Coordinates of C-alpha atoms in Angstrom, one line a residue:
M10 CA -14.4 0.8 55.9
S11 CA -12.8 -2.4 54.6
K12 CA -15.4 -2.5 51.8
R13 CA -14.4 1.0 50.7
I14 CA -10.7 0.1 50.7
S15 CA -11.5 -3.0 48.6
I16 CA -13.3 -0.8 46.1
L17 CA -10.5 1.6 45.9
H18 CA -8.0 -1.2 45.6
F19 CA -10.1 -2.7 42.7
L20 CA -10.2 0.7 40.9
S21 CA -6.5 1.1 41.4
N22 CA -5.9 -2.2 39.8
Y23 CA -8.5 -1.5 37.1
I24 CA -6.8 1.7 35.8
I25 CA -3.4 -0.1 35.6
V26 CA -4.9 -3.0 33.6
L27 CA -6.9 -0.6 31.5
L28 CA -3.9 1.4 30.2
P29 CA -2.4 -1.1 27.8
I30 CA -5.8 -2.5 26.7
F31 CA -7.1 1.0 26.0
T32 CA -3.9 2.0 24.1
L33 CA -3.9 -1.2 22.1
C34 CA -7.6 -1.9 21.4
V35 CA -9.1 1.6 21.4
M36 CA -6.7 4.4 21.0
G37 CA -4.5 2.7 18.4
P38 CA -7.2 1.5 16.1
T39 CA -9.1 4.8 16.4
E40 CA -6.1 6.9 15.6
I41 CA -5.2 4.7 12.7
Y42 CA -8.8 4.8 11.4
F43 CA -9.2 8.6 11.6
G44 CA -5.9 9.1 9.9
N45 CA -6.7 6.8 7.0
Y46 CA -10.5 6.3 6.7
K47 CA -10.8 7.6 3.2
E48 CA -8.5 4.8 2.1
L49 CA -10.0 2.1 4.4
G50 CA -13.5 2.4 2.9
F51 CA -15.6 1.5 6.0
T52 CA -17.1 3.6 8.8
Y53 CA -16.1 3.8 12.4
Q54 CA -19.3 2.2 13.6
E55 CA -18.2 -1.0 11.9
F56 CA -15.6 -1.7 14.6
G57 CA -15.0 1.3 16.9
W58 CA -17.7 1.0 19.6
K59 CA -17.3 -2.8 19.6
F60 CA -13.6 -2.4 20.4
L61 CA -14.4 0.2 23.1
I62 CA -17.0 -2.1 24.9
F63 CA -14.7 -5.1 24.5
S64 CA -11.8 -3.2 26.1
F65 CA -13.7 -2.2 29.2
L66 CA -15.2 -5.7 29.5
I67 CA -11.9 -7.5 29.2
T68 CA -10.3 -5.0 31.7
T69 CA -13.1 -5.8 34.2
L70 CA -12.6 -9.5 33.8
L71 CA -8.8 -9.4 34.2
T72 CA -9.0 -7.1 37.2
L73 CA -11.5 -9.4 38.9
I74 CA -9.1 -12.4 38.2
L75 CA -6.2 -10.4 39.7
S76 CA -8.3 -9.6 42.8
F77 CA -8.3 -13.3 43.7
L78 CA -4.6 -13.8 43.4
P79 CA -2.3 -13.7 46.4
D80 CA -0.9 -10.2 47.1
K81 CA 2.6 -11.0 46.1
I82 CA 1.7 -12.6 42.8
Q83 CA -0.8 -9.9 42.1
K84 CA 1.9 -7.2 42.7
Y85 CA 4.2 -8.8 40.1
F86 CA 1.4 -9.3 37.5
L87 CA 0.4 -5.6 37.9
S88 CA 4.0 -4.5 37.5
V89 CA 4.3 -6.5 34.2
I90 CA 1.0 -5.1 32.9
Y91 CA 2.1 -1.6 33.8
W92 CA 5.4 -2.1 32.0
I93 CA 3.6 -3.2 28.9
G94 CA 1.3 -0.2 29.1
I95 CA 4.1 2.4 29.7
A96 CA 6.5 0.9 27.2
G97 CA 3.8 0.5 24.5
Y98 CA 2.7 4.1 25.0
L99 CA 6.3 5.4 24.7
Q100 CA 6.9 3.2 21.6
T101 CA 3.7 4.5 20.0
M102 CA 4.2 8.2 20.8
F103 CA 7.9 8.7 20.6
L104 CA 9.8 5.7 19.1
N105 CA 7.9 5.0 15.8
K106 CA 9.5 7.8 13.9
Q107 CA 8.1 7.9 10.3
L108 CA 6.6 4.4 10.7
D109 CA 4.8 3.2 7.6
L110 CA 1.2 2.0 8.4
M111 CA -0.5 1.9 5.0
G112 CA 1.8 0.4 2.4
V113 CA 3.9 3.4 1.9
S114 CA 6.9 1.1 1.6
A115 CA 6.6 -1.7 -0.9
E116 CA 8.9 -4.0 1.1
S117 CA 7.9 -5.7 4.3
Y118 CA 8.9 -3.9 7.5
S119 CA 12.4 -4.4 8.8
A120 CA 14.6 -2.5 11.2
T121 CA 18.4 -2.4 11.4
R122 CA 19.9 -4.8 13.9
M123 CA 21.2 -1.8 15.9
K124 CA 17.8 -0.2 16.1
T125 CA 16.2 -3.5 17.1
V126 CA 18.8 -4.1 19.9
L127 CA 18.6 -0.6 21.3
N128 CA 14.8 -0.7 21.2
A129 CA 14.8 -4.1 23.1
C130 CA 17.3 -2.6 25.6
L131 CA 14.9 0.3 26.3
W132 CA 12.0 -2.1 26.9
F133 CA 14.2 -4.3 29.1
V134 CA 15.5 -1.3 31.2
L135 CA 11.9 -0.1 31.7
L136 CA 10.9 -3.6 32.9
V137 CA 13.8 -3.7 35.4
L138 CA 13.0 -0.2 36.8
I139 CA 9.3 -1.1 37.2
L140 CA 10.1 -4.4 38.9
F141 CA 12.3 -2.5 41.2
F142 CA 9.3 -0.6 42.5
T143 CA 7.8 -4.0 43.6
M144 CA 10.3 -3.8 46.6
Y145 CA 8.5 -0.7 47.9
P146 CA 5.6 -1.2 50.3
K147 CA 2.5 -2.4 48.4
T148 CA 0.4 0.7 49.0
K149 CA 3.2 3.0 47.8
M150 CA 3.7 0.9 44.7
H151 CA 0.0 0.9 43.9
K152 CA -0.2 4.7 44.3
I153 CA 2.7 5.3 41.8
L154 CA 1.4 2.8 39.3
S155 CA -2.2 3.8 39.4
I156 CA -1.6 7.6 39.4
T157 CA 0.8 7.5 36.4
S158 CA -1.6 5.0 34.6
G159 CA -4.5 7.3 35.3
I160 CA -2.6 10.4 34.0
I161 CA -1.6 8.7 30.7
F162 CA -5.1 7.2 30.3
G163 CA -6.6 10.7 30.8
M164 CA -4.3 12.1 28.2
Q165 CA -5.3 9.4 25.7
L166 CA -9.0 9.8 26.5
V167 CA -8.7 13.5 25.7
G168 CA -6.9 12.7 22.4
F169 CA -9.5 10.0 21.7
L170 CA -12.4 12.3 22.1
S171 CA -10.7 15.1 20.0
L172 CA -10.6 12.8 17.0
F173 CA -14.3 12.8 16.4
P174 CA -15.1 16.5 15.8
T175 CA -12.2 16.9 13.3
A176 CA -13.5 14.0 11.0
D177 CA -16.0 14.6 8.3
E178 CA -19.2 12.7 7.6
A179 CA -17.4 10.0 5.5
A180 CA -16.0 8.6 8.7
F181 CA -19.4 7.8 10.1
S182 CA -21.8 7.1 7.2
Y183 CA -21.6 5.7 3.7
P184 CA -22.4 8.1 0.8
T185 CA -25.6 7.5 -1.0
E186 CA -24.1 8.1 -4.4
E187 CA -20.4 7.5 -4.9
L188 CA -18.4 6.8 -8.0
C189 CA -16.2 3.8 -8.4
L190 CA -14.4 1.8 -11.0
D191 CA -16.7 -1.0 -12.2
G192 CA -14.9 -4.4 -12.4
S193 CA -17.6 -6.2 -14.4
E194 CA -15.5 -6.1 -17.6
Q195 CA -12.2 -6.8 -16.1
Y196 CA -12.0 -10.1 -18.0
T197 CA -13.6 -8.7 -21.2
I198 CA -11.5 -8.1 -24.3
S199 CA -12.3 -7.0 -27.9
S200 CA -12.6 -9.3 -30.9
K201 CA -11.3 -6.4 -32.9
E202 CA -8.1 -4.8 -31.5
N203 CA -6.8 -4.6 -27.9
I204 CA -4.2 -2.6 -26.0
I205 CA -3.6 -4.6 -22.8
L206 CA -1.4 -2.9 -20.1
F207 CA -0.4 -4.9 -17.0
V208 CA 1.0 -2.7 -14.3
L209 CA 2.5 -5.1 -11.7
D210 CA 3.2 -3.0 -8.6
N211 CA 6.8 -2.7 -7.4
F212 CA 8.2 -5.2 -9.9
A213 CA 11.9 -4.3 -9.9
I214 CA 14.3 -5.7 -12.5
D215 CA 16.3 -7.4 -9.8
Y216 CA 13.2 -9.4 -8.8
Y217 CA 12.9 -10.6 -12.3
T218 CA 16.5 -11.6 -12.8
S219 CA 16.5 -13.4 -9.5
A220 CA 13.4 -15.4 -10.4
V221 CA 14.9 -16.3 -13.9
Q222 CA 17.9 -17.9 -12.1
T223 CA 15.5 -20.1 -10.1
Y224 CA 13.0 -20.7 -12.9
P225 CA 14.9 -20.6 -16.3
E226 CA 11.7 -21.3 -18.1
L227 CA 9.9 -18.2 -16.7
T228 CA 9.4 -16.4 -19.9
D229 CA 9.1 -19.3 -22.4
Q230 CA 5.5 -18.1 -23.2
L231 CA 6.7 -14.6 -24.0
K232 CA 8.6 -15.5 -27.2
D233 CA 6.8 -12.8 -29.2
F234 CA 7.7 -10.1 -26.7
T235 CA 10.7 -7.8 -26.4
Y236 CA 12.2 -7.3 -23.0
Y237 CA 13.7 -3.9 -22.1
S238 CA 16.3 -4.6 -19.4
N239 CA 17.2 -0.9 -18.8
A240 CA 13.8 0.6 -18.1
D241 CA 13.4 3.5 -15.7
C242 CA 10.3 4.4 -13.6
N243 CA 10.9 8.2 -13.4
Y244 CA 9.2 8.4 -10.0
H245 CA 9.4 5.9 -7.2
G246 CA 6.1 5.1 -5.7
T247 CA 2.6 4.3 -7.0
Y248 CA 2.0 7.9 -6.4
P249 CA 2.9 9.7 -8.6
S250 CA 3.9 7.0 -11.0
L251 CA 0.5 5.4 -11.8
A252 CA -1.1 8.7 -12.7
H253 CA 2.0 9.6 -14.7
L254 CA 2.1 6.4 -16.8
I255 CA -1.6 6.4 -17.5
T256 CA -1.8 10.1 -18.5
G257 CA 1.7 10.9 -19.6
N258 CA 1.7 14.0 -17.4
E259 CA 5.1 14.6 -15.7
L260 CA 5.3 15.5 -12.0
D261 CA 5.3 19.1 -10.9
P262 CA 6.4 19.2 -7.3
S263 CA 5.4 22.9 -7.0
L264 CA 1.7 21.8 -7.1
T265 CA -0.3 20.1 -4.3
V266 CA -1.3 16.5 -4.8
D267 CA -4.9 17.5 -5.7
D268 CA -3.8 20.2 -8.1
W269 CA -1.2 18.0 -9.9
L270 CA -3.7 15.1 -10.2
T271 CA -6.3 17.5 -11.6
Q272 CA -3.6 18.7 -14.1
C273 CA -2.9 15.1 -15.0
W274 CA -6.4 14.5 -16.2
T275 CA -7.3 17.9 -17.6
N276 CA -4.2 19.2 -19.5
D277 CA -4.4 19.7 -23.2
I278 CA -2.0 16.9 -24.1
T279 CA -3.8 14.4 -22.0
N280 CA -7.1 15.5 -23.5
D281 CA -5.7 15.0 -27.0
Y282 CA -4.4 11.5 -26.0
F283 CA -7.8 10.3 -24.8
S284 CA -9.6 12.0 -27.6
L285 CA -7.4 10.1 -30.0
L286 CA -8.2 6.8 -28.3
E287 CA -11.9 7.6 -28.5
S288 CA -11.6 8.5 -32.2
E289 CA -10.0 5.1 -32.8
D290 CA -13.0 3.5 -31.1
Y291 CA -11.2 2.4 -28.0
K292 CA -13.0 1.8 -24.7
V293 CA -10.6 2.5 -21.9
N294 CA -11.1 0.4 -18.8
L295 CA -8.9 0.9 -15.7
Y296 CA -8.7 -1.6 -12.8
T297 CA -7.1 -0.4 -9.6
P298 CA -8.3 -0.8 -6.0
V299 CA -7.5 2.7 -4.5
T300 CA -8.7 5.5 -6.8
S301 CA -7.5 8.3 -4.5
I302 CA -4.0 7.7 -5.9
L303 CA -5.3 8.9 -9.2
T304 CA -7.7 11.7 -8.0
G305 CA -6.5 12.8 -4.5
T306 CA -9.6 14.2 -2.7
N307 CA -11.3 14.9 -6.1
S308 CA -14.2 12.8 -7.2
L309 CA -13.8 10.2 -9.9
E310 CA -15.7 12.6 -12.1
L311 CA -12.2 13.8 -12.9
L312 CA -11.8 10.6 -15.0
D313 CA -15.3 10.3 -16.2
D314 CA -14.8 11.5 -19.8
K315 CA -11.6 9.4 -20.2
I316 CA -12.1 6.2 -18.3
N317 CA -15.1 4.2 -19.4
N318 CA -15.7 2.0 -16.4
V319 CA -16.4 4.8 -14.0
T320 CA -19.8 4.1 -12.5
Y321 CA -21.9 4.6 -9.4
K322 CA -21.0 2.2 -6.6
S323 CA -23.6 -0.4 -5.9
N324 CA -25.5 -0.5 -2.6
T325 CA -24.5 -4.1 -2.1
R326 CA -21.6 -3.8 0.2
M327 CA -19.8 -6.8 1.8
I328 CA -17.6 -6.4 4.8
D329 CA -15.3 -9.1 6.0
Y330 CA -15.6 -8.4 9.7
S331 CA -13.1 -11.1 10.7
K332 CA -10.5 -9.4 8.5
L333 CA -11.6 -6.0 9.6
Y334 CA -11.2 -6.7 13.4
K335 CA -7.9 -8.6 12.8
T336 CA -6.5 -5.9 10.5
M337 CA -7.2 -3.0 12.9
L338 CA -5.8 -4.9 15.9
Y339 CA -2.7 -6.0 13.9
M340 CA -2.1 -2.4 12.7
S341 CA -2.4 -1.2 16.3
C342 CA 0.0 -4.0 17.5
Y343 CA 2.4 -3.0 14.7
R344 CA 2.6 0.5 16.2
F345 CA 2.6 -0.7 19.8
M346 CA 5.1 -3.5 19.7
P347 CA 8.9 -3.2 20.1
E348 CA 10.9 -3.4 16.8
Y349 CA 11.7 -7.1 17.1
F350 CA 8.0 -8.0 16.9
K351 CA 6.8 -5.5 14.4
P352 CA 7.3 -7.7 11.3
A353 CA 4.8 -10.2 12.7
F354 CA 2.1 -7.5 12.6
D355 CA 3.0 -5.8 9.4
V356 CA -0.3 -5.7 7.5
K357 CA 0.0 -6.2 3.7
N358 CA -1.7 -3.5 1.6
E359 CA -3.9 -6.0 -0.2
T360 CA -5.3 -7.0 3.1
Y361 CA -6.8 -3.7 4.1
T362 CA -7.9 -2.9 0.5
S363 CA -10.0 -6.1 0.5
I364 CA -11.9 -5.6 3.8
V365 CA -14.8 -4.0 1.9
S366 CA -16.0 -5.3 -1.4
Y367 CA -18.8 -4.5 -3.8
P368 CA -19.7 -7.7 -5.6
E369 CA -21.5 -5.8 -8.4
N370 CA -18.4 -3.6 -9.0
A371 CA -15.6 -5.9 -7.8
V372 CA -12.1 -5.1 -9.0
Q373 CA -9.5 -7.9 -8.5
H374 CA -6.1 -6.6 -7.4
A375 CA -4.3 -9.4 -5.6
N376 CA -2.4 -11.7 -8.0
Y377 CA -4.0 -14.8 -6.7
D378 CA -7.5 -13.3 -6.8
F379 CA -7.1 -12.1 -10.4
Y380 CA -5.8 -15.5 -11.4
S381 CA -8.5 -17.5 -9.6
N382 CA -11.2 -15.4 -11.3
L383 CA -9.4 -15.8 -14.6
L384 CA -9.5 -19.6 -14.3
S385 CA -13.1 -19.7 -13.2
T386 CA -14.6 -17.1 -15.5
G387 CA -12.2 -17.0 -18.4
L388 CA -11.8 -14.1 -20.9
T389 CA -14.9 -13.1 -22.9
L390 CA -15.1 -11.3 -26.2
D391 CA -16.9 -8.1 -27.1
N392 CA -17.2 -7.1 -30.8
S393 CA -18.7 -3.7 -30.2
C394 CA -15.4 -1.7 -30.1
N395 CA -11.7 -1.9 -29.4
Y396 CA -10.5 -2.2 -25.8
F397 CA -7.7 -0.5 -23.9
T398 CA -7.5 -2.5 -20.6
I399 CA -5.2 -1.3 -17.8
Q400 CA -4.8 -4.0 -15.1
H401 CA -3.0 -2.6 -12.0
L402 CA -2.2 -5.7 -9.9
N403 CA -0.3 -6.1 -6.7
G404 CA 2.7 -7.6 -8.5
T405 CA 5.6 -8.0 -6.1
H406 CA 4.5 -5.3 -3.7
E407 CA 4.5 -8.1 -1.2
F408 CA 5.6 -11.7 -1.6
T409 CA 2.2 -13.4 -1.3
T410 CA 2.0 -16.0 -4.1
N411 CA 3.5 -19.4 -4.7
E412 CA 4.7 -20.6 -8.1
F413 CA 1.1 -21.7 -9.0
C414 CA -0.2 -18.2 -8.2
E415 CA -1.9 -19.4 -5.1
Y416 CA -1.7 -17.8 -1.6
D417 CA 0.4 -20.2 0.4
E418 CA 1.9 -19.0 3.7
Q419 CA 4.4 -21.8 3.7
N420 CA 5.9 -21.2 0.3
L421 CA 6.1 -17.5 -0.2
S422 CA 9.2 -15.8 -1.5
C423 CA 10.3 -13.2 -4.1
E424 CA 11.0 -15.9 -6.6
S425 CA 7.8 -17.9 -6.1
T426 CA 5.8 -14.7 -6.3
V427 CA 7.4 -13.8 -9.6
K428 CA 6.8 -17.3 -10.9
G429 CA 3.2 -17.2 -9.8
I430 CA 2.8 -13.9 -11.7
F431 CA 4.1 -15.4 -14.9
T432 CA 1.9 -18.4 -14.4
M433 CA -1.0 -16.0 -14.3
L434 CA 0.3 -14.0 -17.4
N435 CA 0.8 -17.2 -19.3
V436 CA -2.7 -18.4 -18.8
Y437 CA -4.0 -14.9 -19.8
I438 CA -2.0 -15.1 -23.0
E439 CA -3.1 -18.6 -23.7
Q440 CA -6.8 -17.5 -23.4
L441 CA -6.1 -14.6 -25.8
K442 CA -4.8 -17.1 -28.3
K443 CA -7.7 -19.5 -27.9
L444 CA -10.2 -16.6 -28.5
G445 CA -8.2 -15.4 -31.6
A446 CA -7.4 -12.1 -29.9
Y447 CA -3.7 -12.5 -29.4
D448 CA -2.4 -11.3 -32.8
N449 CA -4.5 -8.2 -32.8
S450 CA -3.4 -7.2 -29.3
T451 CA -0.6 -4.9 -28.2
I452 CA 0.4 -6.3 -24.8
I453 CA 2.6 -4.4 -22.3
I454 CA 3.8 -5.9 -19.1
T455 CA 5.5 -3.4 -16.8
S456 CA 5.4 -1.8 -13.3
D457 CA 4.9 1.6 -11.8
H458 CA 8.3 1.4 -10.0
G459 CA 11.0 -0.8 -8.6
T460 CA 12.4 -0.7 -5.1
I461 CA 13.8 2.4 -3.5
D462 CA 17.4 1.4 -4.1
R463 CA 16.7 -0.4 -7.4
P464 CA 13.9 1.7 -9.0
Q465 CA 14.3 0.3 -12.5
M466 CA 11.4 -1.9 -13.3
I467 CA 10.4 -4.6 -15.8
F468 CA 9.1 -3.7 -19.3
F469 CA 7.9 -6.3 -21.9
I470 CA 6.0 -5.4 -25.0
K471 CA 4.4 -7.4 -27.8
E472 CA 2.9 -5.3 -30.6
K473 CA 0.1 -6.2 -33.0
N474 CA 1.0 -9.1 -35.3
E475 CA 4.6 -9.3 -33.8
T476 CA 6.2 -12.7 -33.8
H477 CA 9.6 -14.1 -32.9
K478 CA 11.1 -17.5 -32.5
M479 CA 12.3 -16.4 -29.1
M480 CA 12.0 -13.4 -26.8
Q481 CA 14.1 -10.4 -27.8
E482 CA 16.1 -8.3 -25.3
T483 CA 17.4 -4.8 -25.5
S484 CA 19.3 -2.5 -23.1
A485 CA 17.7 0.6 -24.8
P486 CA 17.5 3.3 -22.0
I487 CA 13.7 3.9 -21.9
T488 CA 11.5 5.4 -19.2
L489 CA 7.8 5.5 -18.4
N490 CA 7.7 8.9 -20.1
E491 CA 7.7 6.9 -23.3
L492 CA 4.7 4.8 -22.5
V493 CA 1.9 7.1 -23.8
P494 CA 3.8 8.0 -27.0
T495 CA 4.5 4.3 -27.6
I496 CA 0.8 3.6 -27.3
V497 CA 0.0 6.4 -29.7
E498 CA 2.6 5.0 -32.1
S499 CA 1.0 1.5 -31.9
L500 CA -2.2 3.1 -33.3
G501 CA -0.2 4.2 -36.4
K502 CA -0.5 7.9 -35.4
D503 CA 2.0 10.7 -35.1
Y504 CA 3.2 10.6 -31.5
S505 CA 5.5 13.7 -31.6
E506 CA 3.1 15.8 -29.5
F507 CA 3.4 13.3 -26.7
G508 CA 7.2 12.8 -26.6
S509 CA 9.5 10.0 -27.6
S510 CA 8.6 6.4 -28.2
I511 CA 10.6 3.5 -26.8
H512 CA 11.6 2.8 -30.4
D513 CA 13.5 6.1 -30.5
F514 CA 16.2 4.6 -28.3
N515 CA 18.7 1.9 -29.3
D516 CA 20.4 -1.1 -27.6
G517 CA 23.5 0.1 -25.8
E518 CA 22.7 3.8 -26.1
L519 CA 23.8 6.1 -23.3
R520 CA 21.1 8.5 -22.1
E521 CA 20.8 10.8 -19.1
R522 CA 17.8 10.0 -17.0
T523 CA 16.3 11.4 -13.8
V524 CA 14.6 9.6 -10.9
Y525 CA 12.5 11.1 -8.1
I526 CA 12.5 9.3 -4.8
R527 CA 10.3 10.4 -1.9
D528 CA 12.0 11.1 1.4
F529 CA 11.6 12.6 4.8
D530 CA 14.3 15.3 5.1
E531 CA 14.7 16.4 8.8
S532 CA 16.3 19.7 7.7
K533 CA 12.9 20.6 6.1
P534 CA 9.6 21.2 7.8
P535 CA 7.0 18.5 7.8
V536 CA 4.1 18.9 5.3
P537 CA 0.5 17.9 5.6
C538 CA -1.0 14.8 4.0
Y539 CA -3.0 15.6 0.9
D540 CA -6.3 14.6 2.6
G541 CA -5.8 16.9 5.6
L542 CA -6.2 14.0 8.0
R543 CA -2.6 13.7 9.2
D544 CA 1.0 14.8 8.7
G545 CA 2.7 13.4 5.7
K546 CA 5.2 10.6 6.2
V547 CA 7.5 12.3 3.6
N548 CA 8.2 15.9 2.9
S549 CA 10.6 16.0 -0.1
Y550 CA 11.9 14.4 -3.3
R551 CA 15.5 13.3 -3.7
V552 CA 16.3 13.8 -7.4
Y553 CA 19.1 11.6 -9.0
T554 CA 20.4 12.1 -12.5
Y555 CA 22.5 9.3 -14.0
T556 CA 23.8 8.1 -17.4
G557 CA 23.9 4.4 -18.1
G558 CA 22.1 1.5 -16.4
E559 CA 21.2 0.3 -12.9
A560 CA 24.8 0.2 -11.8
E561 CA 25.3 3.9 -12.7
F562 CA 22.0 4.7 -10.8
V563 CA 23.3 2.9 -7.7
N564 CA 26.5 5.0 -7.9
A565 CA 24.4 8.1 -8.1
L566 CA 22.2 7.0 -5.2
Y567 CA 25.2 6.6 -2.9
G568 CA 27.0 9.7 -4.2
D569 CA 26.8 13.3 -3.2
D570 CA 25.2 14.7 -6.4
V571 CA 21.6 14.8 -5.4
I572 CA 19.0 17.6 -5.5
T573 CA 16.3 17.8 -2.8
I574 CA 13.0 19.3 -3.8
P575 CA 10.5 20.1 -1.0
M576 CA 6.9 19.0 -1.3
I577 CA 3.8 21.2 -0.8
D578 CA 2.0 18.2 0.7
S579 CA 2.4 14.5 0.6
Y580 CA 0.2 11.7 -0.8
F581 CA 1.6 9.3 1.8

């Protein structure tokens, strides 16, 4: 009889210990994976079953250790473990409203002081209430804790099992033939003519001006460039901005993500643009780590007749398992933890995009990786054709770079990241000059967007054979709508079909411009994510119209004159 009671006691302890471990190490990573597997790029087998086995083993070990503790100490330990399990479950299920997991927000996670304090109070109150139960007789406490733990575990187990039938084959096996962007020519330029477009993600004008104050010499190597200090992104967010700036196709919120991206690459004006580039003997190479932001759920075949480095992904796949396990656990902790601790587990987007790599097709996206490869391999010349190279780099999406463009956890800031980026750009330009390819190159350094409250972004341009004694600056009110026409203009062609060039606007000119900023509007129904795997984190666009510069935009942002346009579905 005593042996039977001992087994029941062990199982009672086991289910209490299992709850937080299962939530944190199994349910959390699995939910995150099945909601994002098309972006993560690896299969569930790479980590899922290992996490499941580990969770039950560690629960068994901890429960055995608890069994040898004195009853009073054991009771308090179980109460704290139960508190972590219940509070973490409530945090994950009910308190993480619109929490960004996959780099939706460019800035690192932060919560308001009030939200952090209230959240901490909730966790503390739960702890006090649970410890209060320790005053009850031991058997009654065990019954309450084990039954409620068992109920919540059962609910999670049902949810866990339901995730598998709803996922498609891509979650469990790698495709035999899959298109990708080939990175083998990322450092190749033409000995004839070049258009080189650097798209530095999330590079707001404010970041640039702040860095110049710290590093006055920041742009000394850009003396032949013109800096546009009043440049507008049109759309905040890499979606839809990246597809817009590459194709020139303006957003149509009445279309789904897939339909709009299809329109971007197949409309008549875009076809004419890429046909013109081809007729001028330009090879167009695009380098970005996540192609779904340009295609949605469509195949890269959508780009195949326009972007030249679309190829079949090599079978040589490398997985950084240490980064994989750490990333999935960190993302789960990020959901699970109270607000105060979330910043410590906020995974940077360049981390999860670099878990899987294809050495034969590798595309460098992190600033420091791009720079390191630039130093080691250098630029090479090709005399077979002209090159149009689009480098989409991480920019200031996170502050991950020191002033020497190295990853250095001790010396990371906005200013050091910007300085590191310009260190990288300066070396790139120096290598162009050494190869004799600088003068024949049109070089544009810009971004897809700024920050949500400061969406204006950097824009520098040096055209072919342009020289100055020092960098020029203009407040001409340009937008990314003018990028494609400006490129056409640089070819010496009539650009009227494509819109206005940046040269059609003058320094100090007033111009009405419009910015779309994604939002979750509680008065509107939620929308699905474009991939059908989860609900969208946003459901509408806030549309602001302003005349002037950044100050006038800020006035519009905090004013009442805003139009809200519902989404059909959401990329994020």
